[in-house]
Amino acid sequence: MSREWPLWEVFIRGQHGLNHRHVGSLHAPDAEMAIKHARDVYTRRNEGVSIWVVPSAAISASRPSEKGPLFEPAESKIYRHPTFYDIPDDIGHM
Amino acid sequence: MYAQMVKSEGMKSLDEMSPEERAFQERIDRGEKIEPRDWMPEGYRKTLIRQIGQHAHSEIVGQLPEGNWITRAPTLERKAILLAKVQDEAGHGLYLYCAAETLGVSRDELLEKLHSGKMKYSSIFNYPTLTWADMGAVGWLVDGAAIMNQVPLQRTSYGPYSRAMIRICKEESFHQRQGYHIMMKLARGTEAQKRMAQDALNRFWYPSLMMFGPSDKDSVHSAQSMAWKIKMNTNDELRQKFVDQTVPQAEYLGLTVPDEGLRWNDEKGGYDFTEPDWSEFFEVIKGNGPCNKERLGARVQAWEGGAWVRDGLMAHAKKHAAAKLAAE
Ligand SMILES: [Fe+2]
Ligand SMILES: [Fe+2]
């Protein structure tokens, strides 16, 4: 039987108010240690002001084979982008 | 390099490939990134595990020659800098182990293979660091050579490997600069300090050239790795680039590169230089370098000596989780 510490995914929020972003993973015995390790491994240069850790086993992911059905429908909907609409310059910033 | 002589699986032409293999190669040719759950040929997976694993091991073992000088750094500032640098190398090892694990190998498996000698680490870390000037030479030359190889690898086809390399590259330039800074101080110091700097360059020059691996004409398996974009340049290309970049830096320090054959070649726009002694390289790879036993011994001892801590923390975590569950 493996005695390996479980794997955790690490998410860090940087200084500028952006979302927590996935930065990598690490092994730790529990959540508390995972946060301590994440601080040493992923924030040695002020990269973050907040850390989330999640057991890797708790993450559900979409399958690569679902890429088409999931994401292709958005490709044809170009009217969802502002650039789709031609608006005269005269009316000012819009 | 940090991954030298990584054996890769056979090379097929597009016509010989199965439809899946072909679609895979075409994705790589288009510059798409391959992600952990995507289909990939077994050879790609295996070669990457070997390469990323060896790279990770090099970062970890690479802490030892520099760790050797932490307690004897000449000033508190140099000590703090060296400590930060060595800590970065630990981080690099961890980023890379994580990238390797996305390919379906476990951390313990990788470490077991390192400890039993089935996986290698870079030949460079089997040389001793005898004086403080070696901390300068290692940062300047060894990290310098590593950067040469790692910068193009940021564009490698495997997503997790590429992302690890991007993180690593951001941190490497400090490593090289602090090393060169040590060399500058010594080269402008007393006669004895200058001699020390020259001696460190003398000892680390050829081992640094060896980091790029054997000459292209003797280097097997690189065509497939290049097609897969897990090797971006040939060994000789990178070695030439390294020499061209480093020689002027040595001149600036007033130090002499220990190569009688070193000459600027106008025609090729680069230096002609003497190849390292490849028989020495192969001996070091086989385990017969000056420090192989000491390095691997230190790793095994750290792993075995730390087992009770790992087990204890795991037992504590389990007990806590159970108590928490009972209280709910
Ligand atoms: Fe490194
Ligand atoms: Fe480094």
Coordinates of C-alpha atoms and ligand atoms in Angstrom, one line a residue:
Chain A
M1 CA 0.0 0.0 0.0
S2 CA 1.2 3.5 -0.8
R3 CA 2.0 5.7 2.1
E4 CA 2.1 8.8 -0.1
W5 CA 0.5 12.0 1.1
P6 CA -2.6 12.9 -0.9
L7 CA -2.4 15.3 -3.8
W8 CA -3.9 18.8 -3.5
E9 CA -4.6 21.4 -6.2
V10 CA -3.5 24.9 -5.3
F11 CA -5.3 28.2 -6.2
I12 CA -3.8 31.6 -5.4
R13 CA -5.3 35.1 -5.6
G14 CA -2.8 37.7 -6.5
Q15 CA -2.5 41.2 -5.3
H16 CA -4.8 42.9 -7.7
G17 CA -8.2 41.6 -6.9
L18 CA -8.4 38.9 -9.6
N19 CA -9.9 35.5 -9.1
H20 CA -8.1 32.7 -7.4
R21 CA -6.1 31.0 -10.2
H22 CA -4.9 27.4 -10.4
V23 CA -1.1 27.4 -10.0
G24 CA -0.2 23.8 -9.5
S25 CA -0.4 20.9 -7.1
L26 CA 1.4 19.5 -4.1
H27 CA 1.3 16.6 -1.6
A28 CA 0.3 17.2 2.0
P29 CA -1.2 15.1 4.8
D30 CA -4.1 17.5 5.4
A31 CA -5.5 20.8 4.4
E32 CA -3.7 22.8 7.0
M33 CA -0.3 21.4 5.9
A34 CA -1.3 21.8 2.3
I35 CA -1.8 25.6 2.8
K36 CA 1.6 25.8 4.6
H37 CA 3.3 24.0 1.8
A38 CA 1.5 26.0 -0.8
R39 CA 2.8 29.2 0.8
D40 CA 6.4 27.9 0.5
V41 CA 6.1 26.4 -3.0
Y42 CA 3.9 28.9 -4.8
T43 CA 4.3 32.3 -3.0
R44 CA 8.0 32.9 -2.5
R45 CA 7.8 36.2 -4.4
N46 CA 4.6 37.9 -3.2
E47 CA 2.5 36.1 -5.8
G48 CA -0.5 35.9 -3.5
V49 CA -2.7 37.3 -0.8
S50 CA -4.9 34.3 -0.4
I51 CA -4.6 30.5 -0.9
W52 CA -7.2 27.8 -1.6
V53 CA -6.3 24.1 -1.5
V54 CA -8.6 21.4 -2.8
P55 CA -8.1 17.6 -2.7
S56 CA -7.3 16.7 -6.3
A57 CA -9.6 13.7 -5.9
A58 CA -12.5 16.1 -5.3
I59 CA -12.3 17.8 -8.7
S60 CA -14.6 16.7 -11.5
A61 CA -13.5 17.7 -14.9
S62 CA -15.0 17.7 -18.4
R63 CA -13.8 15.0 -20.8
P64 CA -11.5 16.0 -23.7
S65 CA -14.0 14.1 -26.0
E66 CA -16.8 16.5 -24.9
K67 CA -14.9 19.5 -26.2
G68 CA -17.0 19.7 -29.3
P69 CA -20.5 19.5 -27.9
L70 CA -19.6 21.7 -24.9
F71 CA -17.7 24.5 -26.6
E72 CA -18.4 24.5 -30.3
P73 CA -21.9 26.1 -30.0
A74 CA -20.4 29.3 -28.8
E75 CA -18.2 29.6 -31.9
S76 CA -21.0 30.6 -34.2
K77 CA -22.6 33.2 -31.9
I78 CA -20.5 36.1 -33.0
Y79 CA -23.3 38.5 -32.2
R80 CA -22.3 38.0 -28.5
H81 CA -19.3 40.2 -29.1
P82 CA -19.5 44.0 -29.2
T83 CA -17.4 44.1 -32.4
F84 CA -20.3 42.4 -34.3
Y85 CA -22.1 45.8 -34.4
D86 CA -21.1 48.6 -36.7
I87 CA -21.8 51.8 -34.9
P88 CA -20.8 55.2 -36.4
D89 CA -17.9 57.0 -34.8
D90 CA -19.9 60.2 -34.6
I91 CA -22.0 59.1 -31.7
G92 CA -19.0 59.0 -29.3
H93 CA -17.7 56.2 -27.1
M94 CA -20.0 53.2 -26.8
Chain B
M1 CA 21.1 19.3 -19.8
Y2 CA 19.1 18.8 -16.6
A3 CA 17.7 15.9 -18.7
Q4 CA 20.6 14.3 -20.5
M5 CA 20.3 11.4 -22.9
V6 CA 16.7 10.7 -22.3
K7 CA 15.8 7.7 -24.3
S8 CA 12.7 8.2 -26.5
E9 CA 10.6 5.7 -28.3
G10 CA 10.8 5.0 -32.1
M11 CA 10.2 7.5 -34.8
K12 CA 7.4 7.0 -37.4
S13 CA 6.5 8.9 -40.5
L14 CA 3.0 10.3 -40.9
D15 CA 2.0 7.4 -43.3
E16 CA 3.0 4.8 -40.8
M17 CA 1.0 6.3 -38.0
S18 CA -2.4 5.2 -36.9
P19 CA -5.2 7.7 -37.4
E20 CA -4.9 8.7 -33.7
E21 CA -1.2 9.1 -33.8
R22 CA -1.5 11.2 -36.9
A23 CA -4.1 13.5 -35.4
F24 CA -1.9 13.8 -32.3
Q25 CA 1.2 14.8 -34.4
E26 CA -0.9 17.3 -36.4
R27 CA -2.0 18.9 -33.2
I28 CA 1.6 19.3 -32.1
D29 CA 2.6 20.7 -35.5
R30 CA -0.2 23.3 -35.2
G31 CA 1.3 24.4 -31.9
E32 CA -1.6 23.1 -29.8
K33 CA -0.8 22.0 -26.2
I34 CA -1.4 18.4 -25.1
E35 CA -3.1 18.2 -21.8
P36 CA -3.1 15.3 -19.2
R37 CA -6.4 13.7 -20.2
D38 CA -5.9 14.0 -24.0
W39 CA -5.1 10.9 -26.0
M40 CA -1.3 10.5 -26.4
P41 CA 1.0 7.8 -27.8
E42 CA 2.5 5.5 -25.1
G43 CA 6.0 6.5 -26.3
Y44 CA 5.2 10.2 -25.7
R45 CA 4.0 9.5 -22.2
K46 CA 7.0 7.3 -21.3
T47 CA 9.6 9.7 -22.8
L48 CA 8.1 12.6 -21.0
I49 CA 8.0 10.8 -17.7
R50 CA 11.7 10.0 -18.1
Q51 CA 12.6 13.5 -19.1
I52 CA 10.5 15.5 -16.6
G53 CA 11.4 13.1 -13.9
Q54 CA 15.1 13.4 -14.6
H55 CA 14.7 17.2 -14.7
A56 CA 13.0 17.1 -11.3
H57 CA 15.6 14.9 -9.8
S58 CA 18.3 17.3 -11.1
E59 CA 16.6 20.3 -9.3
I60 CA 16.5 18.3 -6.1
V61 CA 19.9 16.8 -6.2
G62 CA 21.2 20.2 -7.4
Q63 CA 20.5 21.6 -4.0
L64 CA 23.3 19.6 -2.4
P65 CA 26.4 21.2 -3.9
E66 CA 25.1 24.6 -3.0
G67 CA 23.6 23.6 0.3
N68 CA 27.2 22.7 1.2
W69 CA 28.1 26.4 1.5
I70 CA 25.0 27.9 3.2
T71 CA 26.5 27.7 6.7
R72 CA 29.8 29.1 5.4
A73 CA 28.7 32.0 3.2
P74 CA 31.0 35.0 3.8
T75 CA 28.3 37.4 4.8
L76 CA 24.7 37.3 6.2
E77 CA 23.4 38.8 3.0
R78 CA 25.2 36.1 0.8
K79 CA 23.8 33.5 3.1
A80 CA 20.2 34.7 2.8
I81 CA 20.6 34.9 -1.0
L82 CA 22.1 31.4 -1.3
L83 CA 19.4 30.0 1.0
A84 CA 16.7 31.6 -1.2
K85 CA 18.3 30.2 -4.3
V86 CA 18.5 26.7 -2.9
Q87 CA 14.9 27.0 -1.8
D88 CA 13.9 27.9 -5.3
E89 CA 15.6 24.8 -6.6
A90 CA 13.4 22.7 -4.2
G91 CA 10.4 24.5 -5.7
H92 CA 11.5 23.7 -9.2
G93 CA 11.8 20.1 -8.3
L94 CA 8.3 20.1 -6.9
Y95 CA 6.7 21.9 -9.9
L96 CA 8.3 19.3 -12.2
Y97 CA 7.3 16.3 -10.1
C98 CA 3.7 17.5 -10.2
A99 CA 3.9 17.8 -14.0
A100 CA 5.3 14.3 -14.2
E101 CA 2.5 13.0 -12.0
T102 CA -0.1 14.2 -14.4
L103 CA 1.2 11.5 -16.8
G104 CA 0.1 8.7 -14.4
V105 CA 3.3 8.1 -12.4
S106 CA 3.3 8.5 -8.7
R107 CA 5.8 10.7 -6.7
D108 CA 7.0 7.7 -4.7
E109 CA 7.6 5.7 -7.9
L110 CA 9.8 8.5 -9.2
L111 CA 11.7 8.8 -6.0
E112 CA 12.2 5.0 -5.8
K113 CA 13.7 5.1 -9.3
L114 CA 16.1 7.9 -8.4
H115 CA 17.2 6.1 -5.2
S116 CA 17.7 2.8 -6.9
G117 CA 19.7 4.4 -9.7
K118 CA 17.1 3.5 -12.4
M119 CA 16.6 7.2 -13.1
K120 CA 19.4 9.7 -13.5
Y121 CA 20.0 13.4 -12.6
S122 CA 22.3 15.8 -14.4
S123 CA 26.0 14.9 -14.5
I124 CA 26.9 18.4 -13.3
F125 CA 25.8 17.8 -9.7
N126 CA 28.4 15.0 -9.3
Y127 CA 31.2 17.5 -9.1
P128 CA 32.3 18.9 -5.7
T129 CA 32.0 22.6 -4.6
L130 CA 35.3 23.2 -3.0
T131 CA 35.5 26.9 -2.4
W132 CA 33.1 29.9 -2.1
A133 CA 34.0 30.9 -5.6
D134 CA 32.2 27.7 -6.7
M135 CA 28.9 29.3 -5.6
G136 CA 29.7 32.0 -8.1
A137 CA 30.7 29.6 -10.9
V138 CA 27.6 27.4 -10.3
G139 CA 25.1 30.3 -10.5
W140 CA 26.8 31.8 -13.5
L141 CA 27.6 28.7 -15.5
V142 CA 25.4 25.9 -14.3
D143 CA 22.2 28.0 -14.0
G144 CA 23.3 29.8 -17.1
A145 CA 23.4 26.6 -19.1
A146 CA 20.1 25.5 -17.5
I147 CA 18.4 28.7 -18.7
M148 CA 19.7 28.1 -22.2
N149 CA 17.8 24.9 -22.3
Q150 CA 14.7 25.9 -20.2
V151 CA 13.8 29.0 -22.1
P152 CA 12.9 27.2 -25.3
L153 CA 11.2 24.4 -23.3
Q154 CA 8.6 27.0 -22.2
R155 CA 7.1 26.3 -25.7
T156 CA 7.1 22.5 -25.3
S157 CA 4.0 20.6 -26.4
Y158 CA 3.0 19.2 -23.0
G159 CA 0.9 21.8 -21.2
P160 CA 1.8 21.0 -17.5
Y161 CA 5.6 20.8 -18.5
S162 CA 5.4 24.1 -20.4
R163 CA 3.7 25.8 -17.4
A164 CA 6.3 24.5 -15.0
M165 CA 9.0 25.8 -17.3
I166 CA 7.4 29.2 -17.4
R167 CA 7.4 29.4 -13.6
I168 CA 11.0 28.2 -13.4
C169 CA 12.3 30.6 -16.0
K170 CA 10.9 33.5 -14.1
E171 CA 13.0 32.5 -11.1
E172 CA 16.2 31.4 -12.9
S173 CA 17.6 34.8 -13.9
F174 CA 18.1 35.7 -10.2
H175 CA 20.1 32.5 -9.8
Q176 CA 22.5 33.4 -12.6
R177 CA 22.9 37.0 -11.7
Q178 CA 23.7 36.3 -8.0
G179 CA 26.3 33.8 -9.2
Y180 CA 27.9 36.3 -11.6
H181 CA 27.8 38.9 -8.9
I182 CA 29.9 36.7 -6.6
M183 CA 32.4 36.2 -9.5
M184 CA 32.5 40.0 -10.0
K185 CA 33.3 40.6 -6.3
L186 CA 36.1 38.0 -6.3
A187 CA 37.5 39.0 -9.7
R188 CA 37.9 42.5 -8.4
G189 CA 39.2 41.4 -5.0
T190 CA 42.7 40.4 -3.8
E191 CA 45.1 38.3 -5.8
A192 CA 44.1 35.3 -3.8
Q193 CA 40.4 35.9 -4.5
K194 CA 41.1 36.3 -8.2
R195 CA 42.9 33.0 -8.2
M196 CA 40.0 31.4 -6.5
A197 CA 37.6 32.7 -9.1
Q198 CA 39.8 31.5 -11.9
D199 CA 40.1 28.1 -10.3
A200 CA 36.4 27.7 -10.0
L201 CA 36.0 28.6 -13.7
N202 CA 38.7 26.1 -14.6
R203 CA 36.9 23.3 -12.8
F204 CA 33.3 24.1 -13.9
W205 CA 33.9 25.1 -17.6
Y206 CA 33.9 21.6 -19.2
P207 CA 31.4 20.0 -16.8
S208 CA 29.0 22.9 -17.8
L209 CA 29.6 22.2 -21.5
M210 CA 28.7 18.5 -20.8
M211 CA 25.3 19.6 -19.4
F212 CA 24.0 19.9 -22.9
G213 CA 24.6 16.2 -23.5
P214 CA 26.7 14.4 -26.1
S215 CA 27.5 15.8 -29.5
D216 CA 24.6 15.6 -32.0
K217 CA 26.4 13.0 -34.1
D218 CA 26.4 10.6 -31.1
S219 CA 23.1 11.7 -29.6
V220 CA 20.5 9.0 -30.1
H221 CA 16.7 9.5 -30.0
S222 CA 16.5 13.2 -30.4
A223 CA 14.6 13.2 -33.7
Q224 CA 11.4 11.8 -32.2
S225 CA 11.7 14.1 -29.2
M226 CA 12.0 17.1 -31.5
A227 CA 9.0 16.0 -33.6
W228 CA 7.0 15.8 -30.4
K229 CA 8.4 19.2 -29.3
I230 CA 9.7 17.9 -26.0
K231 CA 13.2 18.7 -27.1
M232 CA 13.4 22.1 -28.9
N233 CA 17.1 22.4 -29.9
T234 CA 19.9 20.0 -30.6
N235 CA 22.6 19.6 -28.0
D236 CA 25.3 21.2 -30.1
E237 CA 23.1 24.2 -31.0
L238 CA 22.6 25.0 -27.3
R239 CA 26.2 24.4 -26.4
Q240 CA 27.4 26.8 -29.1
K241 CA 25.0 29.4 -27.9
F242 CA 26.2 29.0 -24.3
V243 CA 29.8 29.4 -25.3
D244 CA 29.1 32.5 -27.4
Q245 CA 27.2 34.1 -24.5
T246 CA 29.6 33.1 -21.8
V247 CA 33.0 33.9 -23.2
P248 CA 32.5 37.7 -23.2
Q249 CA 31.2 37.5 -19.6
A250 CA 34.5 35.7 -18.6
E251 CA 36.5 38.4 -20.4
Y252 CA 34.6 41.1 -18.6
L253 CA 35.7 39.5 -15.3
G254 CA 39.3 39.3 -16.5
L255 CA 39.2 35.5 -16.3
T256 CA 40.5 33.1 -18.8
V257 CA 38.3 30.3 -20.2
P258 CA 40.4 27.1 -19.8
D259 CA 40.5 26.3 -23.5
E260 CA 43.6 26.8 -25.7
G261 CA 41.5 26.1 -28.8
L262 CA 39.0 28.9 -28.1
R263 CA 38.9 31.2 -31.1
W264 CA 36.3 33.6 -32.6
N265 CA 35.2 32.3 -36.0
D266 CA 34.0 35.2 -38.1
E267 CA 32.5 32.9 -40.8
K268 CA 30.1 31.1 -38.5
G269 CA 29.6 34.1 -36.2
G270 CA 30.5 32.1 -33.1
Y271 CA 33.4 30.7 -31.2
D272 CA 35.3 27.5 -32.1
F273 CA 36.0 25.6 -28.9
T274 CA 37.3 22.3 -27.6
E275 CA 34.7 19.7 -26.9
P276 CA 34.7 18.3 -23.3
D277 CA 36.2 14.9 -22.6
W278 CA 33.2 12.7 -23.4
S279 CA 34.7 9.6 -21.8
E280 CA 34.6 11.6 -18.5
F281 CA 31.0 12.4 -19.1
F282 CA 30.0 8.8 -19.7
E283 CA 31.9 7.7 -16.6
V284 CA 30.0 10.3 -14.5
I285 CA 26.7 9.2 -16.0
K286 CA 27.5 5.6 -15.1
G287 CA 28.0 6.6 -11.5
N288 CA 31.7 7.0 -11.3
G289 CA 32.0 10.8 -11.0
P290 CA 33.7 12.4 -8.0
C291 CA 30.5 12.8 -5.9
N292 CA 27.9 10.3 -7.3
K293 CA 27.9 8.1 -4.2
E294 CA 27.8 11.1 -1.8
R295 CA 24.9 12.8 -3.6
L296 CA 22.7 9.7 -4.0
G297 CA 23.6 8.7 -0.4
A298 CA 22.4 12.0 0.9
R299 CA 19.1 11.7 -1.0
V300 CA 18.4 8.2 0.2
Q301 CA 19.3 9.1 3.8
A302 CA 17.0 12.2 3.7
W303 CA 14.2 10.0 2.4
E304 CA 14.6 7.2 4.9
G305 CA 15.3 9.5 7.8
G306 CA 12.2 11.5 7.0
A307 CA 9.9 8.5 6.8
W308 CA 8.7 8.7 10.4
V309 CA 7.8 12.4 9.9
R310 CA 5.7 11.6 6.8
D311 CA 4.0 8.7 8.5
G312 CA 3.4 10.6 11.7
L313 CA 1.8 13.5 10.0
M314 CA -0.4 11.2 7.9
A315 CA -1.5 9.3 11.1
H316 CA -2.3 12.6 12.8
A317 CA -4.3 13.8 9.8
K318 CA -6.3 10.5 9.7
K319 CA -7.0 10.7 13.5
H320 CA -8.2 14.3 13.1
A321 CA -10.4 13.5 10.2
A322 CA -12.0 10.6 12.1
A323 CA -12.6 12.7 15.2
K324 CA -14.1 15.5 13.1
L325 CA -16.5 13.0 11.5
A326 CA -17.5 11.6 14.9
A327 CA -18.3 15.0 16.2
E328 CA -20.6 15.8 13.3
Ligands
FE1 FE 16.2 25.3 -11.1
FE2 FE 18.5 27.7 -10.7

